Short mmCIF file of C-alpha atoms in Angstrom, two decimals:
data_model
loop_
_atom_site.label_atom_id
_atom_site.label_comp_id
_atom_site.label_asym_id
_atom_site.label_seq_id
_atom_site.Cartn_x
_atom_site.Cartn_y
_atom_site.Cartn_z
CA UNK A 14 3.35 -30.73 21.21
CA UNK A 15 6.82 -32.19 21.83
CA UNK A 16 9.70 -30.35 20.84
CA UNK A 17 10.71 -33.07 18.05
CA UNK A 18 7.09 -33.04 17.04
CA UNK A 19 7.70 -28.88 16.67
CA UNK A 20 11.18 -29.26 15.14
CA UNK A 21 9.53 -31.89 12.35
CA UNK A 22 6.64 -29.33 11.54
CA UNK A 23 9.28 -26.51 10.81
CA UNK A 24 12.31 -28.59 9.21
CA UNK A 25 14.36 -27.78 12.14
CA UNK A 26 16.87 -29.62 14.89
CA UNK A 27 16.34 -29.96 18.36
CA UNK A 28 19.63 -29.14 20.58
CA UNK A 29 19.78 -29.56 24.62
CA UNK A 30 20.73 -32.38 26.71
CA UNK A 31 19.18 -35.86 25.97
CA UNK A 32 15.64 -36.12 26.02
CA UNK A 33 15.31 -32.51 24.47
CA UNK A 34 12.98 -33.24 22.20
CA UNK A 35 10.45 -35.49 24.78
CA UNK A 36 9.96 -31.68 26.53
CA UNK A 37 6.62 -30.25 26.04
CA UNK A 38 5.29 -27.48 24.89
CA UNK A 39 1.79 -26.47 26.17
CA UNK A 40 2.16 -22.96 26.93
CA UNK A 41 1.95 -19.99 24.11
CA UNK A 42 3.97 -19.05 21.89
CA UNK A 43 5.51 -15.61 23.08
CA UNK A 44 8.10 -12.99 21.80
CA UNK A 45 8.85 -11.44 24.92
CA UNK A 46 10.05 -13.33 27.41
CA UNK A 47 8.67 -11.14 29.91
CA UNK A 48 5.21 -12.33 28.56
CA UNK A 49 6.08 -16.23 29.04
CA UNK A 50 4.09 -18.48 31.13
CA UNK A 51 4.64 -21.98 32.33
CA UNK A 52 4.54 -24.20 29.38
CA UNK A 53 5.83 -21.36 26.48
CA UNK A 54 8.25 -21.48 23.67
CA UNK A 55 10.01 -18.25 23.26
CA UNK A 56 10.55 -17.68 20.21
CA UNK A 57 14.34 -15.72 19.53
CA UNK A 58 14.74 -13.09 17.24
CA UNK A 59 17.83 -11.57 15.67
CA UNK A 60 16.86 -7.44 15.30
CA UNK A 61 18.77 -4.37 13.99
CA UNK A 62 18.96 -3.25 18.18
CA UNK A 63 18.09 -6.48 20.28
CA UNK A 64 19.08 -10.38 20.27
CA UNK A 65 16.38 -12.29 21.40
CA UNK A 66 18.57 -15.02 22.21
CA UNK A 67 20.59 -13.03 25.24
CA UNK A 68 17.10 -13.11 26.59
CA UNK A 69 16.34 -17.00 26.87
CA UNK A 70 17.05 -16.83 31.02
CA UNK A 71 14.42 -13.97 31.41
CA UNK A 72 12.23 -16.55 29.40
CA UNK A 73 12.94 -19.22 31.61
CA UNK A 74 12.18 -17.55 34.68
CA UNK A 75 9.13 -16.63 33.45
CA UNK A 76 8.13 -20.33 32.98
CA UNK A 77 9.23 -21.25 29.01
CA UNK A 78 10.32 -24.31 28.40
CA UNK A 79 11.76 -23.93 24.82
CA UNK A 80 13.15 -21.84 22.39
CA UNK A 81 12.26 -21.28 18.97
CA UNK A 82 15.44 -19.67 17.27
CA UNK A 83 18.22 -19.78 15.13
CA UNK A 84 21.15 -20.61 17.12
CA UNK A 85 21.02 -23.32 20.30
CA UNK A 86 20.47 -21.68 23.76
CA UNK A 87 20.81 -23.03 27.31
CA UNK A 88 16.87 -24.17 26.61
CA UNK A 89 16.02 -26.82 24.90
CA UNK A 90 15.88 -25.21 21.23
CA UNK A 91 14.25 -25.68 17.91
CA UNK A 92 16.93 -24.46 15.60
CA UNK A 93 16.09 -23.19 12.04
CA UNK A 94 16.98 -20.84 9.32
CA UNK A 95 14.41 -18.78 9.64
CA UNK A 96 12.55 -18.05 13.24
CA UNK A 97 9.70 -16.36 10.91
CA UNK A 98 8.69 -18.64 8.66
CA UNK A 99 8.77 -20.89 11.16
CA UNK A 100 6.35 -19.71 13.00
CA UNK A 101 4.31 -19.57 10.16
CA UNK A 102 4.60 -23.02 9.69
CA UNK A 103 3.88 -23.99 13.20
CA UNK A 104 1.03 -21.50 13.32
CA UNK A 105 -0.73 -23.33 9.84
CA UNK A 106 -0.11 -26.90 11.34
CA UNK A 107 -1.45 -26.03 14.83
CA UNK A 108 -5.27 -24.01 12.95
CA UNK A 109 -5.15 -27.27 10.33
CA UNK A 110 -4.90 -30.00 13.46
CA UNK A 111 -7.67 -28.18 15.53
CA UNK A 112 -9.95 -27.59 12.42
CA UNK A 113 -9.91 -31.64 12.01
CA UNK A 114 -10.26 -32.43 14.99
CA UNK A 115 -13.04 -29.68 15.97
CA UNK A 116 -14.96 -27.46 14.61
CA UNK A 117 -13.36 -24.24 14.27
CA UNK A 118 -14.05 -21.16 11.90
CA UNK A 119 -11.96 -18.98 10.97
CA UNK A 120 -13.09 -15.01 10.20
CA UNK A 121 -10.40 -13.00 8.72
CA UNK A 122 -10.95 -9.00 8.34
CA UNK A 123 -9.07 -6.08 6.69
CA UNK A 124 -9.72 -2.77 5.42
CA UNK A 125 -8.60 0.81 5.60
CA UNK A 126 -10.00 2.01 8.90
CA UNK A 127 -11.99 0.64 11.74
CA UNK A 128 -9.98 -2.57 11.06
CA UNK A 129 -9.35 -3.30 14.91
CA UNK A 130 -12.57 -1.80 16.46
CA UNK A 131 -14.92 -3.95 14.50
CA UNK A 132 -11.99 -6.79 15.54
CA UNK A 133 -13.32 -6.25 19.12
CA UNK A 134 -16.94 -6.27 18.42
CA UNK A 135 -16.64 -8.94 16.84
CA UNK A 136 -14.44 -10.99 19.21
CA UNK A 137 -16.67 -9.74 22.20
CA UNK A 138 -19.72 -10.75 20.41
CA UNK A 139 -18.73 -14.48 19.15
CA UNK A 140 -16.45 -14.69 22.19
CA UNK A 141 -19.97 -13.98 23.77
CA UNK A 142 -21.56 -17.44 21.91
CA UNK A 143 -18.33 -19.86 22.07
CA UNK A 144 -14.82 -20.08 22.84
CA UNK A 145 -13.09 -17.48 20.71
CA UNK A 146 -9.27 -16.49 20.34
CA UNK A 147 -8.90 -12.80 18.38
CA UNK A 148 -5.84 -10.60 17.32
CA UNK A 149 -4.83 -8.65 20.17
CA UNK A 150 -4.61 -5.19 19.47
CA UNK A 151 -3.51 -4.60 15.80
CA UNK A 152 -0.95 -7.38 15.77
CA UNK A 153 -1.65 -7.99 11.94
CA UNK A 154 0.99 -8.84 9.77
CA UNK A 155 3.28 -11.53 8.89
CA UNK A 156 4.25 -12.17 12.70
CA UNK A 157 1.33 -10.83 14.40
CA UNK A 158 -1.17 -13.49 12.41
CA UNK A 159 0.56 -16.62 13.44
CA UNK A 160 1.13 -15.71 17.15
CA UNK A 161 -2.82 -14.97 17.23
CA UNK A 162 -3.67 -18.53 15.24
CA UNK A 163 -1.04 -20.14 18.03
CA UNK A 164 -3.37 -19.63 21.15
CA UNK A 165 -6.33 -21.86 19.57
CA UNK A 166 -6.34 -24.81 21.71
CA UNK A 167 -8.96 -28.41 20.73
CA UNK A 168 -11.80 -26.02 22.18
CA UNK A 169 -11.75 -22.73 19.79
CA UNK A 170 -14.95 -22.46 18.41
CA UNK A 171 -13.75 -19.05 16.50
CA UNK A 172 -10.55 -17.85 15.24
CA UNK A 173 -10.65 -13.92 14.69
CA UNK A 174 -7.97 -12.56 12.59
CA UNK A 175 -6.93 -8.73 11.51
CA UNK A 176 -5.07 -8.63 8.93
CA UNK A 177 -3.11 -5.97 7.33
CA UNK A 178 -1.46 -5.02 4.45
CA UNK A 179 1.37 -2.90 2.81
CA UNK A 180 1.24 -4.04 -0.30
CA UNK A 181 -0.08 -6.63 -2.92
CA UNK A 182 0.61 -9.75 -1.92
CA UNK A 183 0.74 -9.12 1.69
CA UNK A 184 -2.87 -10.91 2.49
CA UNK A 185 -2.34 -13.60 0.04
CA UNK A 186 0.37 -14.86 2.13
CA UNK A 187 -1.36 -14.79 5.14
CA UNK A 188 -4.22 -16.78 4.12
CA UNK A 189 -2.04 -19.15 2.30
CA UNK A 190 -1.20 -19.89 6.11
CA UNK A 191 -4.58 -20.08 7.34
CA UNK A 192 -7.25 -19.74 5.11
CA UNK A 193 -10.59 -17.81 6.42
CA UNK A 194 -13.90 -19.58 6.17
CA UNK A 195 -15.56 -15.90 6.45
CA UNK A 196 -13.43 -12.94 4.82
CA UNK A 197 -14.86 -9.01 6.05
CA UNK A 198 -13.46 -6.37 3.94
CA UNK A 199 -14.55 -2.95 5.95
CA UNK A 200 -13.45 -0.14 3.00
CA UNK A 201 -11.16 1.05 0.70
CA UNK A 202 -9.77 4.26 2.42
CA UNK A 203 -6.36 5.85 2.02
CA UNK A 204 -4.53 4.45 5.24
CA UNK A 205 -1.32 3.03 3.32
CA UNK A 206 -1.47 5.59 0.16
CA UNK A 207 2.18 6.35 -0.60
CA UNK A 208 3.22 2.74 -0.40
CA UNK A 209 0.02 1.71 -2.69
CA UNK A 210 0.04 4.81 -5.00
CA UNK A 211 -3.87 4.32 -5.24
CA UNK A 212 -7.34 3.63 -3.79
CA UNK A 213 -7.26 0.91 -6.51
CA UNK A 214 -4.24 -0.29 -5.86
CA UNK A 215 -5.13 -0.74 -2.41
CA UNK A 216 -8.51 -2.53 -3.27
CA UNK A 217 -6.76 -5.38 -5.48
CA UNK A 218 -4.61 -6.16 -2.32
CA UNK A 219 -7.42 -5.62 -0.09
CA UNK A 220 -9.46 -8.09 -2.00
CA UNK A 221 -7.12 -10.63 -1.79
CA UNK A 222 -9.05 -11.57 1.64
CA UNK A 223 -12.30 -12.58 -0.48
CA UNK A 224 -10.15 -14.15 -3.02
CA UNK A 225 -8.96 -16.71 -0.79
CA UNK A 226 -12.42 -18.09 0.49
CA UNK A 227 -13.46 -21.60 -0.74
CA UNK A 228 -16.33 -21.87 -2.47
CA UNK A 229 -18.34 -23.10 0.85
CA UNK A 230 -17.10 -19.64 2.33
CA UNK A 231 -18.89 -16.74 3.23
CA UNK A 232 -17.56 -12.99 1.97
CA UNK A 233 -18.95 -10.23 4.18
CA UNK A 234 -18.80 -6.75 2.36
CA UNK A 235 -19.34 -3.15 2.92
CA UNK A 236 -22.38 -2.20 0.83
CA UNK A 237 -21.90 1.33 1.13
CA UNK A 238 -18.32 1.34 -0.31
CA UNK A 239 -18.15 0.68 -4.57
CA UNK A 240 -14.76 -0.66 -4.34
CA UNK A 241 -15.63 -2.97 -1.84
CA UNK A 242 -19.13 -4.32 -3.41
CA UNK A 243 -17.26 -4.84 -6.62
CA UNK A 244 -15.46 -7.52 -4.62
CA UNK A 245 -18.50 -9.44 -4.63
CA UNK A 246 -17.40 -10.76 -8.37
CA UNK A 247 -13.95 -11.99 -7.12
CA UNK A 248 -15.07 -14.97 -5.24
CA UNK A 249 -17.62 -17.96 -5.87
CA UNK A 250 -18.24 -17.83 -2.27
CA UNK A 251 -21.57 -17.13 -0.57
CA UNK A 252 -21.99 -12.94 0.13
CA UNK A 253 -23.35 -10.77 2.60
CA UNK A 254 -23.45 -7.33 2.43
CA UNK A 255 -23.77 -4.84 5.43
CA UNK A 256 -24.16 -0.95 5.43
CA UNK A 257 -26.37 2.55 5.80
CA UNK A 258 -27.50 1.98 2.76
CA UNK A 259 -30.78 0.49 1.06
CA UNK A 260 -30.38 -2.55 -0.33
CA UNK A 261 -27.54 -3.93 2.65
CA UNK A 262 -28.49 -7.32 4.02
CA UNK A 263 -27.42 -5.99 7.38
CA UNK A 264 -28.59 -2.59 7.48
CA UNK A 265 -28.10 0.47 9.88
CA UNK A 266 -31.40 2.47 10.36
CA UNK A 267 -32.75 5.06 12.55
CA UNK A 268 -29.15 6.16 13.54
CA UNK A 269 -29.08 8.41 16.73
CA UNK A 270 -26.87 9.63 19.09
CA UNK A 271 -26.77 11.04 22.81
CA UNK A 272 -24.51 13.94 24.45
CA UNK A 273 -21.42 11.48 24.59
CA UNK A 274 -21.72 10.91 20.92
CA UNK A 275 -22.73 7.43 21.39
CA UNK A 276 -25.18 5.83 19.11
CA UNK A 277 -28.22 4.28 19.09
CA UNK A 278 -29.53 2.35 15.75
CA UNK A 279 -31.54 -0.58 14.60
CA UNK A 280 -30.11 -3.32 13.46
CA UNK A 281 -32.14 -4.87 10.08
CA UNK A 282 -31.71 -7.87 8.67
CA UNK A 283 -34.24 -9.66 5.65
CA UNK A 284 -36.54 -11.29 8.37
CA UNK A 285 -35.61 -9.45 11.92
CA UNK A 286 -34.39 -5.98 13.40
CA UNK A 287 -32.99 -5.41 17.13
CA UNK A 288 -32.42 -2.25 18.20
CA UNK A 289 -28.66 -1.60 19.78
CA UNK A 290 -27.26 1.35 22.19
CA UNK A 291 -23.73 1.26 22.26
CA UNK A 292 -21.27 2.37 25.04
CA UNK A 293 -18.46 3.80 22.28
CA UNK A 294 -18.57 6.84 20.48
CA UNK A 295 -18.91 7.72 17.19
CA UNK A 296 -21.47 7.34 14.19
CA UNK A 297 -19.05 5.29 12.26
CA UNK A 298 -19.04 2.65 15.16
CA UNK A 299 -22.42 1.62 14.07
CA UNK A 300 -21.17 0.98 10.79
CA UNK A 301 -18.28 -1.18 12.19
CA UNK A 302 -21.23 -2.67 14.54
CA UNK A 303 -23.16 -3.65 11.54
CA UNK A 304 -20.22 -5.82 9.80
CA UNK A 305 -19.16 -7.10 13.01
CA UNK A 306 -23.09 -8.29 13.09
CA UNK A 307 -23.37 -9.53 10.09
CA UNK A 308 -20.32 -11.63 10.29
CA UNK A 309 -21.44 -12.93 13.11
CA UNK A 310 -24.79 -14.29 11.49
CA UNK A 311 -22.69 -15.72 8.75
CA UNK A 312 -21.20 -17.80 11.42
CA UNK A 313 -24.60 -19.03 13.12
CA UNK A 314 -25.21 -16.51 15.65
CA UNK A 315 -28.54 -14.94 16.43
CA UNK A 316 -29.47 -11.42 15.43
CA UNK A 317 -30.76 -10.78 18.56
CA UNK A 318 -27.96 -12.38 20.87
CA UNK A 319 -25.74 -10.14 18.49
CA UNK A 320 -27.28 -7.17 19.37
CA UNK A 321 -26.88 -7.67 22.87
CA UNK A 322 -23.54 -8.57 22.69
CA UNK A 323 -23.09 -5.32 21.13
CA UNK A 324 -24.61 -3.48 23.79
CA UNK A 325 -22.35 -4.62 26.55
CA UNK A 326 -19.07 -3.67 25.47
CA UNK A 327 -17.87 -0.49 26.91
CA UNK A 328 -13.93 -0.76 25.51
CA UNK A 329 -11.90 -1.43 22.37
CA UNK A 330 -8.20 -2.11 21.71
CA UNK A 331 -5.98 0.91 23.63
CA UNK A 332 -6.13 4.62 22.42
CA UNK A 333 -8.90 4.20 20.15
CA UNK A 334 -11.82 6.67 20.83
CA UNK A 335 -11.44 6.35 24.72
CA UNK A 336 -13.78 8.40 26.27
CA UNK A 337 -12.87 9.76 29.60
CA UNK A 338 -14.53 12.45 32.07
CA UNK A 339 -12.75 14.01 33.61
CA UNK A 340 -13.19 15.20 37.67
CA UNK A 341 -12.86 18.91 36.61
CA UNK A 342 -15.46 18.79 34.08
CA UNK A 343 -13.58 18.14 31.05
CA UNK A 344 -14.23 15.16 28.42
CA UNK A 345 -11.22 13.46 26.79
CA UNK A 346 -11.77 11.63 23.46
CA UNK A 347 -8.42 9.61 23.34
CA UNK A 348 -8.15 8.05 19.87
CA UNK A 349 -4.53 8.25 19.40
CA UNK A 350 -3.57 5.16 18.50
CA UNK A 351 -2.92 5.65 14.66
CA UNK A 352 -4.77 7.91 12.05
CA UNK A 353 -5.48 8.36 8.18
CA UNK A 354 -7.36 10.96 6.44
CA UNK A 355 -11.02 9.27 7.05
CA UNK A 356 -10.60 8.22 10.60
CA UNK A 357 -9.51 11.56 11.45
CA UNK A 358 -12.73 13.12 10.12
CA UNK A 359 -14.89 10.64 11.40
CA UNK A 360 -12.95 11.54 15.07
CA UNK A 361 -13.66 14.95 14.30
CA UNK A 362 -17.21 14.59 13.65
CA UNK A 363 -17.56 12.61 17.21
CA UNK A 364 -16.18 15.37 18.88
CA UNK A 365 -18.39 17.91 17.60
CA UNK A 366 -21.44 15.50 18.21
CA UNK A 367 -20.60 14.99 21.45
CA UNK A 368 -20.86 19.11 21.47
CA UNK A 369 -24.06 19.34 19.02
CA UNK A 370 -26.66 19.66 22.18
CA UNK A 371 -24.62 22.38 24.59
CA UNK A 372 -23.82 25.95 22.48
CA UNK A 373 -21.53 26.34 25.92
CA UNK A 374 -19.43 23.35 24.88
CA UNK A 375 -15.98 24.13 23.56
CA UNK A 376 -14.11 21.97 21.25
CA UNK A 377 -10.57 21.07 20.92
CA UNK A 378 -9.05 18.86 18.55
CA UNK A 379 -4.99 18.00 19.20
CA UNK A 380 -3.94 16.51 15.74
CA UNK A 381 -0.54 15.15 14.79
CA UNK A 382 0.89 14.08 11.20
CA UNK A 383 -0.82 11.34 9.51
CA UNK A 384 2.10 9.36 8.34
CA UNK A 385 2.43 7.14 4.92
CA UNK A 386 0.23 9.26 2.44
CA UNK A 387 2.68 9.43 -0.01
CA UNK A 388 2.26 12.30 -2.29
CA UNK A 389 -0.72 13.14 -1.08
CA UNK A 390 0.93 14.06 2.19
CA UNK A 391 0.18 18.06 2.05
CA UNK A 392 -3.05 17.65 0.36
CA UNK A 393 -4.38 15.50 2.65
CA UNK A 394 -3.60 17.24 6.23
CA UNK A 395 -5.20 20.50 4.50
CA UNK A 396 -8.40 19.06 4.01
CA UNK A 397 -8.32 17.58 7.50
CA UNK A 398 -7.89 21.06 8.64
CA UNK A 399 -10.08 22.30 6.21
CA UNK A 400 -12.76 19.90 7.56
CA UNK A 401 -12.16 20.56 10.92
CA UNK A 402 -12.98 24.48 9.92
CA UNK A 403 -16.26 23.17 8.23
CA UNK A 404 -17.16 21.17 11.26
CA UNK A 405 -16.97 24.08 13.53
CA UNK A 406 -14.13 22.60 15.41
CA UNK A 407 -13.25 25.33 17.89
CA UNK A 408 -9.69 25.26 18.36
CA UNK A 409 -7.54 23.01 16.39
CA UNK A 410 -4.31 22.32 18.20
CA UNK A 411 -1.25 21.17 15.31
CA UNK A 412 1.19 19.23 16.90
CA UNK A 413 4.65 18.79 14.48
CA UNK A 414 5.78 21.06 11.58
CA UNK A 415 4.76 17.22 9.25
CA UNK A 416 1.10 18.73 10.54
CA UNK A 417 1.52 22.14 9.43
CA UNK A 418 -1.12 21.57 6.38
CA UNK A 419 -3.38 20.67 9.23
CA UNK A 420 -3.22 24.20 10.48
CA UNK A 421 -3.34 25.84 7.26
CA UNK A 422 -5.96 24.11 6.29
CA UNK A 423 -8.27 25.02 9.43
CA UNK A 424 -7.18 28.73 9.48
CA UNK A 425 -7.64 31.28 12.12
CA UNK A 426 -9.23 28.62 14.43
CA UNK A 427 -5.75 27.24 14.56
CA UNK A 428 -2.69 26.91 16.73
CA UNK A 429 0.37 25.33 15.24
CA UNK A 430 2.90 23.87 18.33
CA UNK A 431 6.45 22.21 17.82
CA UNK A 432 6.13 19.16 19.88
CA UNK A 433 4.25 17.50 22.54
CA UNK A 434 5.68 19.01 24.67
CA UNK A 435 4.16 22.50 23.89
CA UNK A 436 1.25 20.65 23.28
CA UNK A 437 0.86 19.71 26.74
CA UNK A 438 1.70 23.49 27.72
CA UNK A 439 -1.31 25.09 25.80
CA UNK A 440 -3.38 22.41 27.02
CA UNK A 441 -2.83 23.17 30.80
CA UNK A 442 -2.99 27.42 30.05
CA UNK A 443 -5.85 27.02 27.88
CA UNK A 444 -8.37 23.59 28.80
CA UNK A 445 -11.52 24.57 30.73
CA UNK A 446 -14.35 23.46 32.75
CA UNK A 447 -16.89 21.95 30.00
CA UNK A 448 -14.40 21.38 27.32
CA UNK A 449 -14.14 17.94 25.06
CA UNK A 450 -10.45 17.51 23.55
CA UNK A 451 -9.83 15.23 20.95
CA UNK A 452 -6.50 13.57 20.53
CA UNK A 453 -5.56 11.83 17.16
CA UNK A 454 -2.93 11.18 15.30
CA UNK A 455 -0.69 8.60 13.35
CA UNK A 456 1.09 6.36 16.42
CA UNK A 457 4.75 7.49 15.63
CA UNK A 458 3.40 10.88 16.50
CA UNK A 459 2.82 9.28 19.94
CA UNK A 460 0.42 11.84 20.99
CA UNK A 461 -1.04 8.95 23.51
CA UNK A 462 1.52 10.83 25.87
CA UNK A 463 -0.28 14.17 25.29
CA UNK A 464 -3.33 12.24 26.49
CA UNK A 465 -1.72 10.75 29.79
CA UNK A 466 -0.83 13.80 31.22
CA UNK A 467 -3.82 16.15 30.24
CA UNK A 468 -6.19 12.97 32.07
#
């Protein structure tokens, strides 16, 4: 697009030397000018500690071209009120031009947990079929959406889109910008609880994402989850359940798993089945397997091309159940990236399966606070620790005095540490040959650096 073409989508002016607005844009959209390539529009915002403005020349050497922002720059610049919602708007108009012009569908997914792990599967496996552009990492709200929907280009077959939400309202917005032709709501978890105040609270906003389907659209639901399956009755559109349960379109069956904890299932559908080995670890990855599969059949795919798909990918987004063996005989689950109550457990129940076949096979789970639970907070870190007890976690390493329910909750098995750096500390006096060490918590906890310098 031009620049004057950009400047009309968003209501804004175009300011440079003459011919500003002939300049072309054909590069991404980026927010970092570090990240720019030859063609981009850097985008400038205006935060509490940075001005993305005083960082147009870093842009510019980088190869942008433009500037999205709200004051004029030494680049040619698109100026508007706000840099946001103008992204949004650029981001609708660019989805809306390729969908007429090509043929484009657009899966949008949400839920609790396992939000940006099925995101992968799912990108690797359509990405697998047809041109596909998918949210990189969890870059799923209000700013993250539009900068994924920016990189379709006249040749996306499939648009992939986490989305998140932190309150009602949040996922209405989003699709108001780009409205999903297949909506996948995982579960109803309690990720979020203290700004919600309740599991229903969170499933209105949650089902917002089916809401917003035409009635030619396809909702793809977790059978196994009540809140969830009630969603069925908030749409007109076409529905396809998956789950462990009987009765699932998509259905997990004959679940297994070998001494990494990785799992081996069949697939089921109404008229096939294809059994599937994946490389990642965890029971509940079949699960997020199964609605990545079915969402891909709701798009066209193959059940049997899905399941190989499947089968061939070995990593998800950073810090999310990264399995590592190490040279002196120790196995690092890193899953650090962020935590609530249920992906903690279902962490902790990988690392003791990974355990399950060795009696000689210690393990170690490092957990930090699980942040934005509300008033739920103490409750909910004791029955992580409590579960971790029941589990026959061996040691449970606390990280944080937020964590201390964590550690009162698992009992004698329990160490509670100030910081990570203590945690690191215990880890080198007291890791052995043979040992698997988990390492979870919420991201502001930044335990990820725990897990750099133990691997």
């Amino acid at each position: 697009m031009s620049l004057a073409q950009v400047a009309e989508v968003v209501g804004g002016t175009v300011h440079g030397e003459p011919g500003a607005g002939e300049v072309v844009v054909d590069g991404p959209v980026v927010i970092d000018g570090r990240e720019a390539v030859a063609g981009s529009l850097f985008a400038a915002f205006v935060g509490e500690r940075v001005d993305g403005h005083d960082h147009v020349d870093q842009a510019a050497a980088a190869g942008a071209v433009a500037v999205l922002g709200s004051r004029p720059t030494p680049l040619p610049t698109v100026v508007v009120e706000d840099v946001r919602s103008a992204l949004q708007l650029l981001a609708s108009y660019v989805v809306g031009r390729v969908r007429a012009e090509g043929d484009l569908t657009v899966v949008a997914l949400t839920g609790s947990q396992g939000k940006t792990s099925t995101k992968d599967l799912l990108a690797a496996v359509l990405g697998g079929a047809a041109a596909t552009v998918a949210t990189r990492g969890s870059f799923n709200n209000e700013l993250g959406m539009p900068l994924t929907a920016l990189r379709v280009e006249p040749g996306t077959r499939f648009l992939v889109l986490e989305m998140g939400a932190r309150g009602r309202g949040h996922i209405a917005e989003l699709c108001a910008l780009v409205r999903p032709d297949v909506s996948v709501v995982l579960n109803v978890g309690q990720a979020h609880l203290g700004e919600f105040g309740s599991r229903e609270a969170i499933a209105e906003a949650k089902g917002e994402l089916v809401e917003a389907l035409a009635a030619d659209g396809t909702a793809v639901l977790n059978a196994g989850d009540e809140r969830v399956a009630a969603m069925a009755a908030r749409t007109s559109a076409r529905v396809v359940s998956f789950g462990d349960v009987p009765g699932a379109d998509v259905r997990v069956e004959d679940l297994v798993l070998d001494r990494l904890g990785r799992p081996t299932f069949r697939l089921v559908t109404a008229d096939a089945a294809a059994e599937v080995t994946l490389r990642l670890v965890g029971a509940h990855q079949a699960l997020n397997a199964a609605a990545a599969a079915a969402t891909a059949l709701a798009a066209g795919l193959d059940l049997a091309d899905v399941a190989t798909s499947l089968a061939q990918v070995e990593t998800l987004s950073q810090w999310r159940m990264e399995l590592r063996e190490l040279d002196r005989g120790v196995v690092v689950l890193n899953d650090s990236y962020n935590a609530n109550p249920d992906s903690v457990v279902a962490a902790l129940e990988a690392l003791v399966s990974i355990a399950a076949d060795d009696s000689s096979t210690r393990t170690i789970a490092v957990l930090g606070e699980m942040r934005e639970l509300g008033d739920a907070h103490e409750a909910e870190h004791r029955g992580v620790g409590a579960r971790a007890a029941e589990l026959g976690v061996d040691r449970v390493v606390v990280v944080g005095e937020a964590a201390r329910g964590i550690h009162e909750g698992a009992g004698e098995r329990s160490v509670l540490l100030a910081d990570n750096a203590a945690a690191v500390a215990w880890l080198a006096e007291h890791v052995a040959e043979g040992d698997v060490v988990l390492i979870k918590a919420s991201r502001g906890a930044r335990l990820d650096e725990v897990a750099a310098t133990l691997q």
